[in-house]
Short mmCIF file of C-alpha atoms in Angstrom, two decimals:
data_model
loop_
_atom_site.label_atom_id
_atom_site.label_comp_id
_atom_site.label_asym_id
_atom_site.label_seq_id
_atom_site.Cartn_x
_atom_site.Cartn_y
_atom_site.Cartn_z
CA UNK A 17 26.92 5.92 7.19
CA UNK A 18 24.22 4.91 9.72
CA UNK A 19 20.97 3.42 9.13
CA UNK A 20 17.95 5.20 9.73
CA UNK A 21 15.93 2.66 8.88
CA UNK A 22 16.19 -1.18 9.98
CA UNK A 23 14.02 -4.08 9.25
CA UNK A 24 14.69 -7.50 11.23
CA UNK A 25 12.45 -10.75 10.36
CA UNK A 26 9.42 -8.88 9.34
CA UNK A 27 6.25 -10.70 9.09
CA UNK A 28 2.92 -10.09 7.84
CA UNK A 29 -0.26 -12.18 7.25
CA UNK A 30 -3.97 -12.11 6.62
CA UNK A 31 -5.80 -15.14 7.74
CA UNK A 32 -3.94 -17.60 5.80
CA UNK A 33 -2.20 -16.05 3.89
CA UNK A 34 1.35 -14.77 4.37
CA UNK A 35 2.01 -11.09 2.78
CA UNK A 36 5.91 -10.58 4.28
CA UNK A 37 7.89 -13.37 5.71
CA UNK A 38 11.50 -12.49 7.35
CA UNK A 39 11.86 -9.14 5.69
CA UNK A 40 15.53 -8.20 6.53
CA UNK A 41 16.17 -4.43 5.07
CA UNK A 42 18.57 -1.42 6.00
CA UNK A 43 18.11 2.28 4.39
CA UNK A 44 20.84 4.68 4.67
CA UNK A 45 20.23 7.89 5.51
CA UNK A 46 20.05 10.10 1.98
CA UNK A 47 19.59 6.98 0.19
CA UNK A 48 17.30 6.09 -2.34
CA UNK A 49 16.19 2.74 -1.49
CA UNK A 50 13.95 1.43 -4.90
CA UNK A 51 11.74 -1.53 -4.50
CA UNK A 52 10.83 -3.65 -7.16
CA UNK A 53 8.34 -6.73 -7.84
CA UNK A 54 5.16 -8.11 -9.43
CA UNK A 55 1.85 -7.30 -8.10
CA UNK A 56 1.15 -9.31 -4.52
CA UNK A 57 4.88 -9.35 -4.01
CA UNK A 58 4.36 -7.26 -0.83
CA UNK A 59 6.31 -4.58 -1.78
CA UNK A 60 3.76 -2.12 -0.84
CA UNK A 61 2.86 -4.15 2.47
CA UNK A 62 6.39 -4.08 3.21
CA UNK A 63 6.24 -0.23 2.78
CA UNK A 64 3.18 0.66 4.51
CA UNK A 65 4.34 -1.60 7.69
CA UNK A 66 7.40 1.64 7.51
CA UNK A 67 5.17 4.07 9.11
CA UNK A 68 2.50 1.23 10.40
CA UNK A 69 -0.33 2.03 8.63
CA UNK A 70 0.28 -1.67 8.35
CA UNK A 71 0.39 -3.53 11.86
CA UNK A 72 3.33 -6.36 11.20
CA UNK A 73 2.67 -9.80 12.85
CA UNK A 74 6.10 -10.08 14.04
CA UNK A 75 9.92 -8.81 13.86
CA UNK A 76 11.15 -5.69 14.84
CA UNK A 77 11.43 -1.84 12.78
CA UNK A 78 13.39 0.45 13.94
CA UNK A 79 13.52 4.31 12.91
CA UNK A 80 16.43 6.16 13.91
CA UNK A 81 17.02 3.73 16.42
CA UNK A 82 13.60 4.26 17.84
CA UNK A 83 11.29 0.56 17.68
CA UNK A 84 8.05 1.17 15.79
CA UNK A 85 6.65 -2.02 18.17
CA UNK A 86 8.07 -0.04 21.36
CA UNK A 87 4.34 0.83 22.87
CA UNK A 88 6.20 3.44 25.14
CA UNK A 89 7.31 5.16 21.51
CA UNK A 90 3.98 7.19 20.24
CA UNK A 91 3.54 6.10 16.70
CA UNK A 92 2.31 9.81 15.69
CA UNK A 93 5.45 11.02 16.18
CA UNK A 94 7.39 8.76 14.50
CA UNK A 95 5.55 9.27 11.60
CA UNK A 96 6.23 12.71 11.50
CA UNK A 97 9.43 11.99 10.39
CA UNK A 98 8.22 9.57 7.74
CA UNK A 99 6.53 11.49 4.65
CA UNK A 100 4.00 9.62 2.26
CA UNK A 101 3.29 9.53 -1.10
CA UNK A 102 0.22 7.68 -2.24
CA UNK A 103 -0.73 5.82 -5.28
CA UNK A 104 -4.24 7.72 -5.37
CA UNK A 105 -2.25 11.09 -3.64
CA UNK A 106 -5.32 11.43 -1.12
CA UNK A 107 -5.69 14.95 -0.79
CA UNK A 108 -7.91 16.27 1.19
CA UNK A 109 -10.39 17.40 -0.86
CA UNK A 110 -12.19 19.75 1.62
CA UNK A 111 -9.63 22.12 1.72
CA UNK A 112 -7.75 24.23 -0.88
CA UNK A 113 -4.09 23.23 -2.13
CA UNK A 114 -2.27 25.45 0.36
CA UNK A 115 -4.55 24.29 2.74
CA UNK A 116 -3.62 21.00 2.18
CA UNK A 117 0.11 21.37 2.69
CA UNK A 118 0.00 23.66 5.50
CA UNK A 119 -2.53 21.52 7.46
CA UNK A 120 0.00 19.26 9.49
CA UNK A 121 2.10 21.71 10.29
CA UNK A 122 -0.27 23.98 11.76
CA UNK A 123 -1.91 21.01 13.75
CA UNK A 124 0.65 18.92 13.97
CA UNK A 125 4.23 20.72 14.28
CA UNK A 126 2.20 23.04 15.99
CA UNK A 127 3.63 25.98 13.33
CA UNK A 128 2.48 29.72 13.27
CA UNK A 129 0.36 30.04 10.33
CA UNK A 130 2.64 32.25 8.56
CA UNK A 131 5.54 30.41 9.09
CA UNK A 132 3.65 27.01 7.53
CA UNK A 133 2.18 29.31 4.80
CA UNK A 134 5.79 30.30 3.48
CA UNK A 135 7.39 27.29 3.47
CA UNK A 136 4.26 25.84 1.64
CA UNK A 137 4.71 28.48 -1.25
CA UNK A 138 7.99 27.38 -1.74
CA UNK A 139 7.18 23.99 -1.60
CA UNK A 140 4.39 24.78 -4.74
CA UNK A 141 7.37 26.78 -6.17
CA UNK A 142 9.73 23.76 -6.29
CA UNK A 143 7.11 21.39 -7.29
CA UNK A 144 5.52 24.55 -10.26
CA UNK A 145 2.36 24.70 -8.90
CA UNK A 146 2.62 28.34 -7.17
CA UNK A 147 -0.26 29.14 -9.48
CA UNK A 148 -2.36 26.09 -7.92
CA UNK A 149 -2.53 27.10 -4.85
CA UNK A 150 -5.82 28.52 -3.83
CA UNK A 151 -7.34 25.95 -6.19
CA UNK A 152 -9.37 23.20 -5.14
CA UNK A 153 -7.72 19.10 -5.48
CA UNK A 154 -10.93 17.95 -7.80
CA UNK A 155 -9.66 20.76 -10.34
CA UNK A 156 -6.05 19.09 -10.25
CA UNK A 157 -4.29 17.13 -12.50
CA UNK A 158 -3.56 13.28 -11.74
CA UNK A 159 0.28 15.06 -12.45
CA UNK A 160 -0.32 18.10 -10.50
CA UNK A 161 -2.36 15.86 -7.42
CA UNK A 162 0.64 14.24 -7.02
CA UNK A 163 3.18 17.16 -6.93
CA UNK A 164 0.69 18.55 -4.59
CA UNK A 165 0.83 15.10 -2.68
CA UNK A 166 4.46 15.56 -2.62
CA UNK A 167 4.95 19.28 -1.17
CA UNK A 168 2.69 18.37 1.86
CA UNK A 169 4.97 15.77 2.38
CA UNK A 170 7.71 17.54 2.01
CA UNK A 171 5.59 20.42 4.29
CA UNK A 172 6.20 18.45 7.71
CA UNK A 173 10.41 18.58 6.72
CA UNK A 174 10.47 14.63 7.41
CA UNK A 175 13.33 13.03 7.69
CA UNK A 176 12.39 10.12 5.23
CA UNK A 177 10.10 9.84 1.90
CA UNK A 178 7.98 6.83 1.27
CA UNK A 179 6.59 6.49 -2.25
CA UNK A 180 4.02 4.02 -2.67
CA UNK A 181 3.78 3.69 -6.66
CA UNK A 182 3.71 7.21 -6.97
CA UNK A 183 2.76 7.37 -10.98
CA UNK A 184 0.24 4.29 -11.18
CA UNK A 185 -2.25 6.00 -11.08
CA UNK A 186 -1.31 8.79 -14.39
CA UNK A 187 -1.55 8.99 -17.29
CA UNK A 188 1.47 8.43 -18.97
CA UNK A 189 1.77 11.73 -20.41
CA UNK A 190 1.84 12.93 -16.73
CA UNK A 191 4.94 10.31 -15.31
CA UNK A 192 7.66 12.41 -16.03
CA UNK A 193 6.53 15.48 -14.05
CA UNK A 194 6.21 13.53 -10.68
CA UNK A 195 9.42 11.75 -11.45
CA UNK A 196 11.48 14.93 -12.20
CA UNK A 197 9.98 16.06 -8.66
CA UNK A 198 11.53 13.03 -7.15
CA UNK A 199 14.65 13.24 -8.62
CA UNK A 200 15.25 16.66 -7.67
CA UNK A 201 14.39 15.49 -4.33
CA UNK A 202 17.22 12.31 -4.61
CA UNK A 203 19.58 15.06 -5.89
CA UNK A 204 19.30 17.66 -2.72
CA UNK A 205 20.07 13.99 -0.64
CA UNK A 206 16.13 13.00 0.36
CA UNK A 207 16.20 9.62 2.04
CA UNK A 208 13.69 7.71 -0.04
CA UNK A 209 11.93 4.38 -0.29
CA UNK A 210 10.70 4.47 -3.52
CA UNK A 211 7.87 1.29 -4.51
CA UNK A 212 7.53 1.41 -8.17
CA UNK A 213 7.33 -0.08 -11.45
CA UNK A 214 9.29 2.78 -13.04
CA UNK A 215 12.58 0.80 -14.03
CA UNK A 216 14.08 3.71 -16.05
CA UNK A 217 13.82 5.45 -12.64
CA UNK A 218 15.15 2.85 -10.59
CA UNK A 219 17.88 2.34 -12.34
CA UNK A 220 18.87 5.96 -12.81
CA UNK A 221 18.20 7.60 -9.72
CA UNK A 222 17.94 4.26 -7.24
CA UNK A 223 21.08 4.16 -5.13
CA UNK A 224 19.50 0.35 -4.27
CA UNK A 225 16.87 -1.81 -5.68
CA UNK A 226 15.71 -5.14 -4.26
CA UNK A 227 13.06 -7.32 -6.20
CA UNK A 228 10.85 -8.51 -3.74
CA UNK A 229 8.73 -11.60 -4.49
CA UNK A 230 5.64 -13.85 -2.93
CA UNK A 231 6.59 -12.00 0.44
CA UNK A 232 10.30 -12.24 0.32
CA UNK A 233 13.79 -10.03 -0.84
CA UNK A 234 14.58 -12.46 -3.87
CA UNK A 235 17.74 -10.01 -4.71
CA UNK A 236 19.30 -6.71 -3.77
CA UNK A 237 21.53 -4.85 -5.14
CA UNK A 238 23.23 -1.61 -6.89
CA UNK A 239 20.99 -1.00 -9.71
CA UNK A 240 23.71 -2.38 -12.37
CA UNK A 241 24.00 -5.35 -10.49
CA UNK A 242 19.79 -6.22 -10.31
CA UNK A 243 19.04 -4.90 -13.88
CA UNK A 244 22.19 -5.58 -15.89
CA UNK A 245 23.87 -8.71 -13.96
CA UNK A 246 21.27 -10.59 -12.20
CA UNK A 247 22.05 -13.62 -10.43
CA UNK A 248 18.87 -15.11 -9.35
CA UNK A 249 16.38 -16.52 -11.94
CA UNK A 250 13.47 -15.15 -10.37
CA UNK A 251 14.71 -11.67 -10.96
CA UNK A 252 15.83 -12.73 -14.71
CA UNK A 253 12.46 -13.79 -15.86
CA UNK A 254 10.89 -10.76 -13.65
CA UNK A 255 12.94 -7.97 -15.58
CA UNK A 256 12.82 -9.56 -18.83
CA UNK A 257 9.07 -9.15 -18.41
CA UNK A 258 8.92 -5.62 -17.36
CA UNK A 259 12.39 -4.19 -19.57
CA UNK B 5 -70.98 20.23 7.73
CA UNK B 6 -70.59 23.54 9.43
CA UNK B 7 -66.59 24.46 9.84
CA UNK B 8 -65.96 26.69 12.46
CA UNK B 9 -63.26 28.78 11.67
CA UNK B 10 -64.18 30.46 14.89
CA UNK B 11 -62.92 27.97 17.40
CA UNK B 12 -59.75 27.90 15.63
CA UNK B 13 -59.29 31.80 15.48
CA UNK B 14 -59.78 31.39 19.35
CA UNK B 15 -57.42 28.74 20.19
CA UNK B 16 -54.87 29.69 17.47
CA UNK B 17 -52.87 31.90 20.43
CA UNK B 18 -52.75 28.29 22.27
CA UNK B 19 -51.95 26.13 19.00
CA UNK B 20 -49.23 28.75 18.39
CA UNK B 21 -47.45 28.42 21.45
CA UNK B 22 -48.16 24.53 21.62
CA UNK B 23 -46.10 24.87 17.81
CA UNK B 24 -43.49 27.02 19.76
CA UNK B 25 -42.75 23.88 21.96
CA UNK B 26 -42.83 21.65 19.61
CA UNK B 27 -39.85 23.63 18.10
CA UNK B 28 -38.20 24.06 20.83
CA UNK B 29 -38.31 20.47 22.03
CA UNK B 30 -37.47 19.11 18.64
CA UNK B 31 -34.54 21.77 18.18
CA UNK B 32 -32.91 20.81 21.32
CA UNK B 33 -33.60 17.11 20.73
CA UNK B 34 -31.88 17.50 17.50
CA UNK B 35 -29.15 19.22 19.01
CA UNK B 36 -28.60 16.63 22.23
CA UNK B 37 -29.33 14.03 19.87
CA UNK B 38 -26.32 15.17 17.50
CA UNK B 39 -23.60 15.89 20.28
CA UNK B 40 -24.70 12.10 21.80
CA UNK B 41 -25.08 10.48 18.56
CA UNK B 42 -21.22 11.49 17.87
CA UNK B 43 -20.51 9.61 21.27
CA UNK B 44 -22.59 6.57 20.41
CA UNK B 45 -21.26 6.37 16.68
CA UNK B 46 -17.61 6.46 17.64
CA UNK B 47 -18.07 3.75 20.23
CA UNK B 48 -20.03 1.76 17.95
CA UNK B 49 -17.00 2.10 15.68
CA UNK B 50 -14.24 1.71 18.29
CA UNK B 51 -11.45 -1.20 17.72
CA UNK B 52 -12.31 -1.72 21.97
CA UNK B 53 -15.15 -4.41 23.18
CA UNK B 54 -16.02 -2.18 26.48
CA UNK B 55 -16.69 0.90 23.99
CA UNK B 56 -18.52 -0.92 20.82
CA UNK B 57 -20.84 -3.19 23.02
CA UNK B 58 -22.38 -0.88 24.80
CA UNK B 59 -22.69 1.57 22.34
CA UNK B 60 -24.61 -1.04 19.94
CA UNK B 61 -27.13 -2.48 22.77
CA UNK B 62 -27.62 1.31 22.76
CA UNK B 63 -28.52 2.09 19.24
CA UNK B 64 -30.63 -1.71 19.21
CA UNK B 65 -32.73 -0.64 21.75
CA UNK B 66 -33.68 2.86 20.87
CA UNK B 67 -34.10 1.55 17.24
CA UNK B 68 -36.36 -1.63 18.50
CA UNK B 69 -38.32 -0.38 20.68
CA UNK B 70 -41.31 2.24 20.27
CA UNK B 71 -40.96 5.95 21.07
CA UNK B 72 -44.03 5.72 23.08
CA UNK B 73 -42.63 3.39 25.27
CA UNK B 74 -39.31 4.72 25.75
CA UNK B 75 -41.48 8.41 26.39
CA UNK B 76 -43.73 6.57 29.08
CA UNK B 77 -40.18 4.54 30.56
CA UNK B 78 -38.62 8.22 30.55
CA UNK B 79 -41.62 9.71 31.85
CA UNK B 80 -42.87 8.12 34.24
CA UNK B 81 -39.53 5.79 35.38
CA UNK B 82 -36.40 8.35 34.63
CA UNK B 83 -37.36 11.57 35.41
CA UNK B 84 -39.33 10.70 39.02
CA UNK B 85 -35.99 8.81 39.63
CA UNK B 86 -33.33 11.90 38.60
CA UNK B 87 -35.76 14.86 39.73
CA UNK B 88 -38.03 13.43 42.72
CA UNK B 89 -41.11 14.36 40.27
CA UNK B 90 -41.64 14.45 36.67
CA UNK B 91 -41.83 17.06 34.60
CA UNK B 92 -43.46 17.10 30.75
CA UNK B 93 -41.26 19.42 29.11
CA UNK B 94 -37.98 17.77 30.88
CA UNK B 95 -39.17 14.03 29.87
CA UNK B 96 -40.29 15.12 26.41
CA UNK B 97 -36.53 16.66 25.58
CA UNK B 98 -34.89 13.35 27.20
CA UNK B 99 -36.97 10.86 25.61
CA UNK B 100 -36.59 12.38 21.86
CA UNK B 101 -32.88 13.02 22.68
CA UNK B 102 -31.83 9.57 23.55
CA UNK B 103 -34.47 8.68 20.48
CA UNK B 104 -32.59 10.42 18.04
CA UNK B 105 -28.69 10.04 19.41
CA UNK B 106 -29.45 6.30 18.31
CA UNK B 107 -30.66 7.65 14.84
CA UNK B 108 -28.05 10.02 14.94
CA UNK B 109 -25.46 7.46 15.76
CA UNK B 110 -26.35 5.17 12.91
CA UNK B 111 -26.31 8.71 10.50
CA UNK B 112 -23.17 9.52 11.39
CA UNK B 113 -21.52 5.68 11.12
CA UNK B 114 -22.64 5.92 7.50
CA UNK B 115 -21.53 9.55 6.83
CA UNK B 116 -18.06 8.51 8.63
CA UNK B 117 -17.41 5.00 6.79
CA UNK B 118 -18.50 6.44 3.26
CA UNK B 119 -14.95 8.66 3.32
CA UNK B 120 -11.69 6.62 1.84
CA UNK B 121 -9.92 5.20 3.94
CA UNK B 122 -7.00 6.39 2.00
CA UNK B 123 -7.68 10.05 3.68
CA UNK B 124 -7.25 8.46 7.01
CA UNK B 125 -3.71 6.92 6.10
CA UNK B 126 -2.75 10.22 4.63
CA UNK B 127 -3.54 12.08 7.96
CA UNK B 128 -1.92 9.35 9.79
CA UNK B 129 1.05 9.44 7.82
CA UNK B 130 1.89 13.63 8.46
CA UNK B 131 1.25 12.36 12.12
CA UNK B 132 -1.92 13.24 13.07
CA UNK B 133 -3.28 11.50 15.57
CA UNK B 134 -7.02 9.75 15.46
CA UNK B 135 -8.74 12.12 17.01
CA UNK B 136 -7.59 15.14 14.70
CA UNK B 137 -7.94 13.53 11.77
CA UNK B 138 -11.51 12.51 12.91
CA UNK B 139 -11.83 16.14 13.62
CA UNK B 140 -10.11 18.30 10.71
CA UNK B 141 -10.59 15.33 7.99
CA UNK B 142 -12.64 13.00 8.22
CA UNK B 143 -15.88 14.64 9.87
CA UNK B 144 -15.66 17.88 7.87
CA UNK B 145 -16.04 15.84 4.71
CA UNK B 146 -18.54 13.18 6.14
CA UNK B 147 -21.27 16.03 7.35
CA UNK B 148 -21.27 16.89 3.76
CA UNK B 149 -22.52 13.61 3.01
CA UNK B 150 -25.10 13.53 5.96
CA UNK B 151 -26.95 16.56 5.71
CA UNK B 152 -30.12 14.48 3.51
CA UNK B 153 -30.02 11.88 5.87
CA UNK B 154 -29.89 14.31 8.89
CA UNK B 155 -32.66 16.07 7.31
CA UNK B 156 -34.66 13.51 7.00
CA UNK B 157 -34.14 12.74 10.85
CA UNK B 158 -34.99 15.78 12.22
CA UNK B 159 -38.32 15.95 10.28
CA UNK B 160 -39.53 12.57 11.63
CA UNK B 161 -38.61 13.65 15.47
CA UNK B 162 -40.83 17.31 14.76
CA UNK B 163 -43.48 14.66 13.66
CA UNK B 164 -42.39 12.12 16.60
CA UNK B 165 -42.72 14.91 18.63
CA UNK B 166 -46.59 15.00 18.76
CA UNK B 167 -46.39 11.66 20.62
CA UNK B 168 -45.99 13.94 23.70
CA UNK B 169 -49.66 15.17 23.71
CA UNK B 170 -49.40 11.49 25.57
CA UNK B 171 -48.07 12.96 28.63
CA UNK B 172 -49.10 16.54 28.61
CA UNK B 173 -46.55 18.22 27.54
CA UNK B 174 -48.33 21.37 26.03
CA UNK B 175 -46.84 20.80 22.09
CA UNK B 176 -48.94 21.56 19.45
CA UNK B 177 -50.79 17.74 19.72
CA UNK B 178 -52.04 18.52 23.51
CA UNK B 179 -53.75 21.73 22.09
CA UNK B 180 -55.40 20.31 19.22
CA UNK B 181 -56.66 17.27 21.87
CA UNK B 182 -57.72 20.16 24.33
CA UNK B 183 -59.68 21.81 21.42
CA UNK B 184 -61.18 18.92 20.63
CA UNK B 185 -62.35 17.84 23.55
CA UNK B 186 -63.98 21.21 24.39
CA UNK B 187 -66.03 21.94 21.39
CA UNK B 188 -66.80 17.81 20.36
CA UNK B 189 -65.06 19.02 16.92
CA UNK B 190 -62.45 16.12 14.98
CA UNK B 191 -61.88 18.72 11.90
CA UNK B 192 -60.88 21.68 13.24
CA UNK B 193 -57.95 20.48 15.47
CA UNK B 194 -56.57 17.88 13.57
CA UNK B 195 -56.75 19.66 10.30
CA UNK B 196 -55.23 22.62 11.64
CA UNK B 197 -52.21 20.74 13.58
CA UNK B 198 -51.38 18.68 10.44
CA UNK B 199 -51.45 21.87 8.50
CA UNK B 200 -48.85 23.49 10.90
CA UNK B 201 -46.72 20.48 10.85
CA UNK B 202 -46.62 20.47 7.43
CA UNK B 203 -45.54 24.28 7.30
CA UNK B 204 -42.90 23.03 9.60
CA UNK B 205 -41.39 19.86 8.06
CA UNK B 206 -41.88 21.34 4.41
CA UNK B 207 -40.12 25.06 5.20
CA UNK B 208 -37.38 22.60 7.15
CA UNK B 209 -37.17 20.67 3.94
CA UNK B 210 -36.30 23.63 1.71
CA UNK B 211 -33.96 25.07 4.55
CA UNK B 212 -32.15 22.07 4.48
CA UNK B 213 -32.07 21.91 0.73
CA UNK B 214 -30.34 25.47 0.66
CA UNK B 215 -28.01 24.40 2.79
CA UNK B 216 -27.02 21.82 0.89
CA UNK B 217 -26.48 23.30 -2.44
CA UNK B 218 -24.18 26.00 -0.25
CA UNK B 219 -22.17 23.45 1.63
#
């Protein structure tokens, strides 16, 4: 299988401080890449410098080949092929749910309106939200926000997921609806980054996981190796921790 | 004292169309004021040095200097130099216009930096580029936010706006001067100009209000 994603010495800093230093990651394509780590571990640095909404300070990424640091490559359309799903979902609460998921599309894919309007139905099927979708985002959910944060992901047919701790921000009563969501979408072979602190979902649906700590990859692995046979002690006293 | 509603019966025609100009000149102030203030804002907030700097000597020295003096610079300085002669009217619509775009500019910055940031990375990340998420995200939701403020702007420049009784330009000010100066009378004029701008600034307040509550 070919990677569709590669990361080579990644680097990030603020002033002093170094976030990433000599990131080295591959993703597959339909794999489901989990990352794991405390909080300041730069796991969701390391995620956001994906689709550069983070500006790395050195190394290379390359998507399907194509460098993210290649000025000649135009970063909007790279990231059309990178979907995003935010801790705080960030809908865009001027518009109504459809609205929201046929937006890029339209503007962006340059769609008929029709044609983006369909798929976005079946999009709110898939996710069970058909019924949401002349409502407004401030009358969501935290749950349903994020299943709606999903679908207009989903919306621009990207060729890769990013989840940046997609159920932080829920209730706990509402986890398990966004994670069903996601592991529909690991099932029908979604490439996925996944940053979380979900373990019972990295180890079931995670095809990888590497524990990331202070800015590097401590350990990676399949997820029996990381959570049931860890070799490094930094990912020992992590897990036994968070398990 | 002996108020003579007579004098004001006879130059209310006058007064009237003096208020007309003062609407017009304020609306298209507003308006010029908006579309530049846009400009000025999004320089001011530009990542580049040639598009930030100039943009905030701009707003500083519209903001830090006085309207009359920037009228009499535009007046008597700008307009000779653009149209060979000046002209009231032209110089009153300039002056307030690059008045308010720095007003305007400052308006918008807030309006635009009060939105999450998270909304731009959500754009960004369905690959929009900046300038339609500016467009179809972030300035849909920031006018919201700066109607009050803008509101507020556009009733000090229809009060600014009797500044150009200054250089003639026949707004309601230059009528209420040329009233008083024919019939020796301070009550009449002034009294009756402050009463129209008030029926102007308070009707815009409630206008704006509406709009508000609808938006």
């Amino acid at each position: 299988m070919s990677n569709i994603i590669e990361v080579r010495n990644l680097k990030k800093v603020y002033g002093d401080n170094v976030v990433l230093r000599d990131i080295n990651a591959d993703v597959q394509s339909k794999e489901v890449l989990v990352v794991i780590g405390p909080s300041g571990s730069g796991k969701s640095t390391f995620l956001r410098c994906l689709n550069l909404l983070e500006k790395p300070d050195g190394g290379t990424i390359l998507i399907e080949g194509k460098s993210l640091m290649d000025p000649t490559n135009k970063i909007h359309e790279i990231r059309m092929e990178l979907g995003m799903v935010f801790q705080r979902f960030h809908l865009f609460p001027h518009m109504k749910v459809i609205d929201n998921i046929t937006h890029a599309p339209v503007h962006v894919r340059k769609w008929p309106v029709e044609k983006a309007r369909k798929k976005a139905l079946e999009l709110l099927e898939k996710v069970g939200l058909l019924d949401k979708a002349n409502a407004k985002p401030d009358s969501l959910s935290g749950g349903q926000a994020q299943r709606v944060a999903i679908a207009r992901a989903l919306a621009m047919e990207p060729k890769i997921l990013l989840f940046d701790e997609p159920t932080s921000a829920l209730d706990p009563e509402m986890v398990g609806e966004v994670l069903n969501v996601m592991k529909d979408l690991a099932k029908e072979g979604m490439t996925m980054v996944v940053v979380t602190h979900e373990m019972g979902f990295a180890r079931e649906v995670g095809d990888r996981v590497i524990f990331m700590e202070q800015g590097v990859i401590v350990e990676e692995g399949t997820p029996a190796q990381i959570f049931e046979n860890p070799k490094q002690e930094r990912t020992k006293a992590f897990l036994s921790k968070v398990l | 004292m002996d108020f003579r509603f007579d004098i004001i019966i006879e130059y209310l025609p006058l007064l009237l169309k003096g208020t007309l100009w003062t609407i017009g000149i304020s609306i298209l102030a507003i308006l010029f004021g908006s579309v530049l203030g846009l400009g000025v804002a999004l320089g001011k907030m530009s990542h580049r040095g040639y598009l930030r700097w100039p943009a905030s000597i701009y707003v500083n020295f519209f903001r830090g200097t006085p309207l009359l003096v920037q009228i009499l610079l535009v007046h008597f300085g700008v307009v000779p130099l653009i149209l060979g002669s000046t002209n009231a009217i032209v110089a009153a619509i300039v002056a307030l216009s690059l008045n308010s775009a720095a007003y305007m500019a400052e308006i918008y910055r807030a309006g635009i930096q009060s939105i999450d940031q998270g909304q731009t990375e959500a754009a960004y990340s369905l690959g929009m580029t900046p300038g339609q998420t500016m467009r179809t995200i972030i300035l849909p939701q920031a006018i919201k936010r700066m109607i009050p403020p803008f509101g507020n702007e556009f009733i000090v420049l229809i009060k600014d706006s009797s500044l150009f009784a200054v250089i003639a330009a026949p707004e309601l000010m230059y009528w209420s001067n040329a009233m008083r100066s024919q019939y020796f009378k301070v009550w009449e004029p002034y009294l009756t100009a402050a009463l129209i701008y008030f029926i102007l600034t308070y009707s815009l307040n409630k206008l704006l209000a509406y709009l508000e509550r609808r938006v």
